[in-house]
Amino acid sequence: MTQPAAKRFPTPAIDTLPDDIRTRILAVQEKSGFVPNVFLSLAYRPDEFRAFFAYHDALMEKDGGLTKAEREMIVVATSSANQCHYCVIAHGAILRIRAKNPEIADQIAVNYRKADITPRQRAMLDFAMKVSQEANKVSEADFAEVAGHGFSDDDIWDITAIAAFFALSNRMANVTSMRPNDEFYLMGRLPK
């Protein structure tokens, strides 16, 4: 039995979507072999879909001081703290693939402080978690700590923006009861 992408709001049929959104969704399906439910769920509001994925791509798909795997580490750690089932499962799969490590996503989701990561990555996640959970308490000492691990101002901006953006994503996924696609659970777990 096929489960709905999300329980709370209707999921539009792909063939009823505006051309640009339908084209993007079909491209994702072509690449991954399935349509991640986040695309279907957010397509309910086309203008917001466009804005969401434009910002997502600007944060997550660029080159910079953070690797793409480190960007996913931020998503998994903060999404776990925000109890976002969808984002932990979906971005955990992406993290396993980008890090080429079948264990790292589970370690970070459960307790990033005990995960097999570098001290630099732990400092990154400490800062991201503070942004995610207590942004009002971020201080100059926090900036100095993360900068002391070699992160530039642009890197710190990225850490902050990813944690903040996924706080929005986590809340939308939780409120809509977005369901992780079954395919995500096995991705990146076994070497190809």
XYZ file of N, CA and C in Angstrom:
576
model
N 0.835 -1.174 0.000
C 0.000 0.000 0.000
C 0.885 1.243 0.000
N 0.640 2.150 -0.887
C 1.425 3.374 -0.979
C 0.966 4.361 0.085
N 1.930 4.869 0.836
C 1.646 5.853 1.876
C 1.646 7.248 1.256
N 0.844 8.165 1.791
C 0.894 9.540 1.275
C 2.226 10.196 1.643
N 2.640 11.180 0.847
C 3.891 11.905 1.113
C 3.827 12.607 2.461
N 2.662 13.152 2.775
C 2.433 13.825 4.053
C 0.976 13.625 4.417
N 0.692 13.635 5.707
C -0.667 13.335 6.150
C -1.574 14.555 6.234
N -1.035 15.736 6.487
C -1.870 16.866 6.848
C -2.435 17.646 5.663
N -1.644 17.856 4.628
C -2.075 18.664 3.493
C -2.065 17.801 2.238
N -2.915 18.122 1.265
C -2.959 17.294 0.062
C -1.665 17.387 -0.742
N -1.341 16.298 -1.386
C -0.177 16.240 -2.257
C -0.672 16.364 -3.693
N -0.239 17.398 -4.401
C -0.713 17.558 -5.780
C -0.135 16.487 -6.702
N -0.885 16.147 -7.708
C -0.395 15.214 -8.724
C 0.672 15.925 -9.555
N 1.722 15.211 -9.899
C 2.840 15.809 -10.636
C 2.366 16.444 -11.940
N 1.435 15.791 -12.628
C 0.996 16.325 -13.926
C 0.141 17.583 -13.811
N -0.219 17.991 -12.589
C -0.992 19.230 -12.401
C -0.111 20.412 -11.988
N 1.183 20.163 -11.802
C 2.083 21.200 -11.300
C 2.557 22.129 -12.414
N 2.962 23.351 -12.061
C 3.553 24.249 -13.061
C 4.759 23.576 -13.719
N 5.023 23.940 -14.966
C 6.066 23.287 -15.760
C 7.421 23.250 -15.070
N 7.843 24.371 -14.474
C 9.177 24.407 -13.872
C 9.295 23.457 -12.690
N 8.242 23.354 -11.915
C 8.261 22.461 -10.752
C 8.195 21.007 -11.201
N 7.323 20.742 -12.152
C 7.218 19.374 -12.681
C 8.558 18.941 -13.283
N 9.214 19.823 -14.029
C 10.505 19.508 -14.632
C 11.541 19.192 -13.563
N 11.562 19.976 -12.498
C 12.529 19.730 -11.421
C 12.264 18.386 -10.745
N 11.015 18.122 -10.442
C 10.663 16.863 -9.771
C 11.012 15.667 -10.653
N 10.718 15.750 -11.931
C 11.026 14.639 -12.824
C 12.536 14.443 -12.976
N 13.306 15.523 -12.929
C 14.773 15.411 -12.984
C 15.305 14.703 -11.738
N 14.740 15.028 -10.582
C 15.138 14.361 -9.339
C 14.776 12.880 -9.408
N 13.603 12.591 -9.910
C 13.174 11.195 -10.051
C 14.096 10.432 -10.999
N 14.489 11.075 -12.083
C 15.403 10.444 -13.050
C 16.739 10.103 -12.393
N 17.245 11.017 -11.588
C 18.558 10.835 -10.956
C 18.515 9.808 -9.823
N 17.481 9.883 -8.974
C 17.447 9.046 -7.774
C 16.611 7.774 -7.916
N 15.736 7.740 -8.899
C 14.873 6.573 -9.073
C 13.551 6.685 -8.334
N 13.345 7.778 -7.607
C 12.089 8.015 -6.902
C 11.949 9.518 -6.655
N 10.762 9.922 -6.241
C 10.523 11.331 -5.933
C 10.515 11.491 -4.413
N 11.512 12.178 -3.852
C 11.487 12.414 -2.407
C 10.200 13.148 -2.003
N 9.605 12.698 -0.930
C 8.318 13.241 -0.506
C 8.349 14.732 -0.202
N 9.502 15.276 0.149
C 9.578 16.711 0.407
C 9.173 17.498 -0.841
N 9.549 17.021 -2.011
C 9.188 17.716 -3.252
C 7.682 17.707 -3.460
N 7.074 16.556 -3.235
C 5.630 16.440 -3.419
C 4.871 17.261 -2.373
N 5.344 17.206 -1.138
C 4.652 17.932 -0.061
C 4.711 19.437 -0.265
N 5.898 19.947 -0.573
C 6.048 21.393 -0.714
C 5.462 21.921 -2.013
N 5.218 21.062 -2.984
C 4.588 21.483 -4.236
C 3.150 21.956 -4.011
N 2.609 21.682 -2.852
C 1.280 22.185 -2.475
C 1.212 23.709 -2.617
N 2.338 24.398 -2.385
C 2.420 25.855 -2.494
C 3.561 26.196 -3.469
N 3.290 26.291 -4.772
C 4.343 26.437 -5.773
C 5.322 27.600 -5.550
N 4.851 28.770 -5.192
C 5.777 29.894 -4.987
C 6.737 29.607 -3.825
N 6.228 29.015 -2.769
C 7.073 28.676 -1.625
C 8.013 27.526 -1.967
N 7.566 26.584 -2.784
C 8.420 25.499 -3.272
C 9.643 26.094 -3.959
N 9.409 27.036 -4.881
C 10.516 27.650 -5.620
C 11.489 28.351 -4.671
N 10.955 29.122 -3.736
C 11.814 29.859 -2.799
C 12.587 28.895 -1.902
N 11.924 27.882 -1.407
C 12.549 26.896 -0.532
C 13.724 26.224 -1.229
N 13.493 25.710 -2.425
C 14.554 24.965 -3.094
C 15.648 25.873 -3.644
N 15.336 27.107 -3.953
C 16.395 28.042 -4.358
C 17.342 28.274 -3.187
N 16.795 28.482 -1.994
C 17.654 28.698 -0.829
C 18.370 27.407 -0.430
N 17.656 26.297 -0.488
C 18.267 24.996 -0.204
C 19.495 24.786 -1.072
N 19.333 24.983 -2.365
C 20.438 24.745 -3.292
C 21.587 25.720 -3.051
N 21.265 26.972 -2.745
C 22.301 27.965 -2.472
C 23.139 27.555 -1.264
N 22.528 26.946 -0.279
C 23.238 26.518 0.929
C 23.937 25.175 0.793
N 23.282 24.234 0.161
C 23.727 22.844 0.237
C 24.536 22.359 -0.967
N 24.437 23.041 -2.097
C 25.074 22.532 -3.306
C 26.305 23.317 -3.738
N 26.728 24.270 -2.943
C 27.866 25.094 -3.347
C 29.173 24.550 -2.795
N 30.249 24.999 -3.397
C 31.572 24.693 -2.883
C 31.945 25.783 -1.888
N 32.809 25.469 -0.968
C 33.237 26.450 0.023
C 34.073 25.766 1.087
N 34.171 26.412 2.228
C 34.973 25.893 3.322
C 34.389 24.657 3.973
N 33.105 24.442 3.807
C 32.453 23.236 4.325
C 32.281 22.258 3.170
N 32.591 20.995 3.418
C 32.322 19.988 2.394
C 30.816 19.755 2.327
N 30.371 19.113 1.251
C 28.948 18.781 1.148
C 28.547 17.788 2.242
N 29.456 16.902 2.621
C 29.170 15.970 3.719
C 29.023 16.732 5.032
N 29.884 17.712 5.282
C 29.768 18.499 6.522
C 28.457 19.273 6.563
N 28.022 19.775 5.431
C 26.724 20.463 5.379
C 25.606 19.505 5.796
N 25.685 18.268 5.312
C 24.683 17.263 5.685
C 24.794 16.882 7.159
N 26.003 16.887 7.712
C 26.163 16.626 9.147
C 25.361 17.640 9.957
N 25.425 18.891 9.562
C 24.672 19.945 10.259
C 23.184 19.641 10.200
N 22.703 19.257 9.027
C 21.272 18.957 8.867
C 20.870 17.792 9.758
N 21.653 16.727 9.758
C 21.293 15.533 10.536
C 21.312 15.834 12.034
N 22.354 16.516 12.513
C 22.442 16.807 13.952
C 21.311 17.718 14.409
N 21.084 18.806 13.691
C 20.049 19.749 14.132
C 18.651 19.171 13.925
N 18.461 18.395 12.868
C 17.157 17.766 12.643
C 16.846 16.731 13.716
N 17.877 16.038 14.196
C 17.682 15.106 15.295
C 17.236 15.859 16.551
N 17.902 16.964 16.841
C 17.529 17.767 18.013
C 16.110 18.310 17.887
N 15.690 18.599 16.659
C 14.340 19.108 16.409
C 13.317 17.990 16.199
N 13.761 16.740 16.371
C 12.911 15.563 16.245
C 12.187 15.498 14.902
N 12.933 15.781 13.849
C 12.354 15.734 12.511
C 12.684 14.399 11.861
N 11.734 13.508 11.906
C 11.880 12.169 11.351
C 12.286 12.224 9.881
N 11.551 13.005 9.080
C 11.832 13.071 7.645
C 13.268 13.500 7.382
N 13.696 14.612 7.967
C 15.017 15.165 7.644
C 16.160 14.298 8.151
N 15.995 13.673 9.305
C 17.047 12.774 9.795
C 17.215 11.599 8.840
N 16.127 11.018 8.392
C 16.203 9.854 7.507
C 16.700 10.257 6.119
N 16.101 11.285 5.525
C 16.463 11.688 4.160
C 17.892 12.233 4.096
N 18.226 13.151 4.990
C 19.569 13.741 4.951
C 20.616 12.795 5.530
N 20.179 11.867 6.368
C 21.092 10.820 6.805
C 21.546 9.986 5.621
N 20.626 9.680 4.706
C 20.974 8.927 3.498
C 21.961 9.715 2.642
N 21.684 11.000 2.466
C 22.586 11.837 1.666
C 23.948 11.929 2.340
N 23.973 12.062 3.665
C 25.240 12.119 4.396
C 26.032 10.831 4.207
N 25.392 9.694 4.335
C 26.113 8.421 4.154
C 26.775 8.368 2.773
N 26.060 8.827 1.777
C 26.590 8.805 0.404
C 27.726 9.813 0.252
N 27.522 11.023 0.714
C 28.545 12.067 0.536
C 29.793 11.798 1.376
N 29.628 11.215 2.538
C 30.779 10.909 3.402
C 31.393 9.552 3.057
N 30.684 8.775 2.232
C 31.126 7.409 1.919
C 31.364 6.616 3.202
N 30.408 6.759 4.122
C 30.512 6.140 5.445
C 29.117 5.675 5.857
N 28.874 4.363 5.922
C 27.537 3.871 6.233
C 27.104 4.066 7.687
N 28.027 4.453 8.576
C 27.697 4.574 9.996
C 27.525 6.009 10.480
N 28.095 6.965 9.770
C 28.212 8.323 10.291
C 26.859 8.989 10.568
N 25.887 8.807 9.714
C 24.598 9.473 9.901
C 23.906 8.992 11.171
N 23.939 7.690 11.415
C 23.316 7.158 12.629
C 24.032 7.680 13.870
N 25.356 7.714 13.818
C 26.120 8.229 14.955
C 25.764 9.679 15.251
N 25.709 10.491 14.219
C 25.410 11.914 14.415
C 23.975 12.113 14.876
N 23.054 11.359 14.314
C 21.647 11.508 14.705
C 21.421 11.139 16.166
N 22.117 10.128 16.642
C 21.928 9.684 18.025
C 22.660 10.595 19.003
N 23.942 10.880 18.727
C 24.722 11.751 19.620
C 26.004 12.159 18.895
N 25.966 13.307 18.253
C 27.122 13.741 17.467
C 28.381 13.885 18.310
N 28.245 14.089 19.612
C 29.414 14.240 20.484
C 30.204 12.936 20.618
N 29.565 11.817 20.320
C 30.219 10.508 20.402
C 30.523 9.940 19.005
N 30.176 10.680 17.967
C 30.366 10.201 16.594
C 31.837 10.215 16.202
N 32.163 9.420 15.222
C 33.524 9.360 14.690
C 33.744 10.521 13.724
N 33.895 11.715 14.302
C 34.128 12.924 13.523
C 35.365 13.630 14.081
N 35.878 14.578 13.330
C 37.071 15.312 13.760
C 36.710 16.361 14.810
N 37.684 16.835 15.579
C 37.412 17.937 16.511
C 36.860 19.170 15.792
N 37.332 19.419 14.578
C 36.819 20.550 13.785
C 35.329 20.369 13.497
N 34.940 19.173 13.091
C 33.531 18.901 12.798
C 32.678 18.978 14.063
N 33.228 18.545 15.177
C 32.480 18.654 16.432
C 32.254 20.123 16.782
N 33.262 20.969 16.617
C 33.102 22.402 16.875
C 32.034 22.992 15.943
N 32.041 22.560 14.695
C 31.032 23.005 13.730
C 29.633 22.625 14.211
N 29.475 21.384 14.654
C 28.163 20.920 15.109
C 27.766 21.555 16.438
N 28.729 21.797 17.328
C 28.416 22.519 18.566
C 27.823 23.890 18.237
N 28.459 24.592 17.294
C 27.963 25.916 16.915
C 26.582 25.808 16.249
N 26.436 24.861 15.330
C 25.150 24.674 14.643
C 24.036 24.349 15.630
N 24.337 23.506 16.605
C 23.322 23.151 17.599
C 22.924 24.355 18.436
N 23.878 25.205 18.769
C 23.534 26.399 19.542
C 22.649 27.315 18.711
N 22.968 27.465 17.430
C 22.121 28.257 16.539
C 20.720 27.653 16.481
N 20.646 26.345 16.358
C 19.369 25.645 16.222
C 18.520 25.710 17.488
N 19.157 25.581 18.636
C 18.414 25.436 19.888
C 18.382 26.687 20.757
N 19.415 27.528 20.647
C 19.524 28.698 21.528
C 20.203 29.866 20.810
N 19.693 30.229 19.644
C 20.335 31.284 18.849
C 20.470 32.589 19.630
N 19.553 32.836 20.513
C 19.601 34.070 21.307
C 20.794 34.105 22.265
N 21.442 32.963 22.482
C 22.582 32.895 23.404
C 23.931 32.813 22.684
N 23.946 32.849 21.344
C 25.212 32.810 20.624
C 26.003 34.065 20.976
N 27.259 33.846 21.359
C 28.093 34.953 21.843
C 29.402 35.040 21.063
N 30.143 36.079 21.353
C 31.466 36.228 20.742
C 32.365 35.042 21.101
N 32.184 34.488 22.284
C 32.973 33.316 22.670
C 32.665 32.131 21.754
N 31.405 31.984 21.356
C 31.032 30.909 20.432
C 31.687 31.122 19.070
N 31.677 32.372 18.599
C 32.339 32.683 17.324
C 33.834 32.391 17.414
N 34.449 32.774 18.500
C 35.890 32.554 18.682
C 36.200 31.057 18.717
N 35.365 30.293 19.381
C 35.579 28.840 19.480
C 35.541 28.192 18.096
N 34.518 28.476 17.311
C 34.398 27.833 16.002
C 35.469 28.368 15.047
N 35.780 29.641 15.125
C 36.847 30.209 14.286
C 38.198 29.600 14.645
N 38.381 29.257 15.906
C 39.616 28.632 16.356
C 39.872 27.266 15.729
N 38.877 26.713 15.104
C 39.017 25.429 14.409
C 39.185 25.627 12.906
N 39.469 26.865 12.518
C 39.773 27.130 11.116
C 38.593 27.543 10.256
N 37.454 27.819 10.861
C 36.303 28.242 10.071
C 36.368 29.749 9.828
N 36.179 30.145 8.579
C 36.163 31.559 8.206
C 34.803 32.168 8.531
N 34.695 33.480 8.400
C 33.397 34.133 8.593
C 32.359 33.582 7.615
N 32.745 33.331 6.362
C 31.807 32.757 5.405
C 31.374 31.348 5.813
N 32.305 30.567 6.344
C 31.950 29.228 6.824
C 30.953 29.320 7.981
N 31.209 30.238 8.903
C 30.318 30.403 10.063
C 28.945 30.862 9.609
N 28.906 31.727 8.602
C 27.617 32.134 8.025
C 26.898 30.899 7.486
N 27.629 30.046 6.753
C 27.007 28.843 6.192
C 26.496 27.914 7.289
N 27.272 27.694 8.316
C 26.829 26.855 9.436
C 25.530 27.412 10.012
N 25.513 28.719 10.236
C 24.342 29.391 10.793
C 23.141 29.262 9.866
N 23.347 29.558 8.593
C 22.238 29.544 7.637
C 21.664 28.145 7.459
N 22.525 27.136 7.427
C 22.034 25.759 7.281
C 21.210 25.361 8.508
N 21.726 25.642 9.695
C 20.981 25.310 10.919
C 19.643 26.047 10.949
N 19.641 27.306 10.567
C 18.404 28.103 10.591
C 17.421 27.634 9.521
N 17.905 27.412 8.317
C 17.035 26.968 7.231
C 16.381 25.630 7.561
N 17.160 24.715 8.116
C 16.583 23.409 8.412
C 15.694 23.433 9.652
N 15.795 24.454 10.477
C 14.811 24.620 11.548
C 13.436 24.851 10.916
N 13.393 25.668 9.863
C 12.150 25.868 9.115
C 11.696 24.556 8.488
N 12.610 23.887 7.804
C 12.285 22.629 7.138
C 11.777 21.590 8.133
N 12.446 21.486 9.277
C 12.033 20.525 10.313
C 10.611 20.800 10.774
N 10.301 22.048 10.972
C 8.966 22.400 11.450
C 7.898 22.109 10.397
N 8.196 22.407 9.151
C 7.239 22.096 8.086
C 7.044 20.585 7.957
N 8.125 19.836 8.008
C 8.024 18.378 7.890
C 7.243 17.794 9.064
N 7.486 18.314 10.271
C 6.756 17.813 11.431
C 5.273 18.162 11.370
N 4.952 19.392 11.036
C 3.545 19.818 11.020
C 2.764 19.121 9.915
N 3.406 18.885 8.776
C 2.715 18.198 7.683
C 2.711 16.678 7.852
N 3.436 16.181 8.860
C 3.613 14.732 9.044
C 4.223 14.103 7.800
N 5.258 14.767 7.277
C 5.940 14.282 6.084
C 6.594 12.934 6.382
N 6.378 12.005 5.496
C 6.870 10.642 5.667
C 8.143 10.439 4.847
N 9.216 9.904 5.458
C 10.405 9.607 4.664
C 10.107 8.492 3.649
N 10.611 8.646 2.458
C 10.474 7.583 1.456
C 11.208 6.334 1.948
N 10.651 5.186 1.681
C 11.281 3.928 2.079
C 12.701 3.803 1.520
N 12.919 4.313 0.319
C 14.222 4.190 -0.337
C 15.350 4.809 0.489
N 15.055 5.858 1.246
C 16.100 6.533 2.018
C 16.753 5.635 3.069
N 15.993 4.719 3.623
C 16.501 3.905 4.731
C 17.718 3.056 4.355
N 17.792 2.612 3.124
C 18.883 1.731 2.717
C 19.998 2.440 1.963
N 19.760 3.657 1.518
C 20.763 4.358 0.705
C 22.061 4.570 1.473
N 23.173 4.243 0.809
C 24.496 4.491 1.373
C 24.903 3.548 2.489
N 24.147 2.513 2.718
C 24.481 1.586 3.807
C 25.429 0.482 3.389
N 25.368 0.088 2.130
C 26.229 -0.980 1.624
C 27.063 -0.431 0.464
N 28.344 -0.818 0.401
C 29.163 -0.349 -0.723
C 28.629 -0.881 -2.049
N 28.776 -0.058 -3.083
C 28.330 -0.498 -4.408
C 29.417 -1.228 -5.134
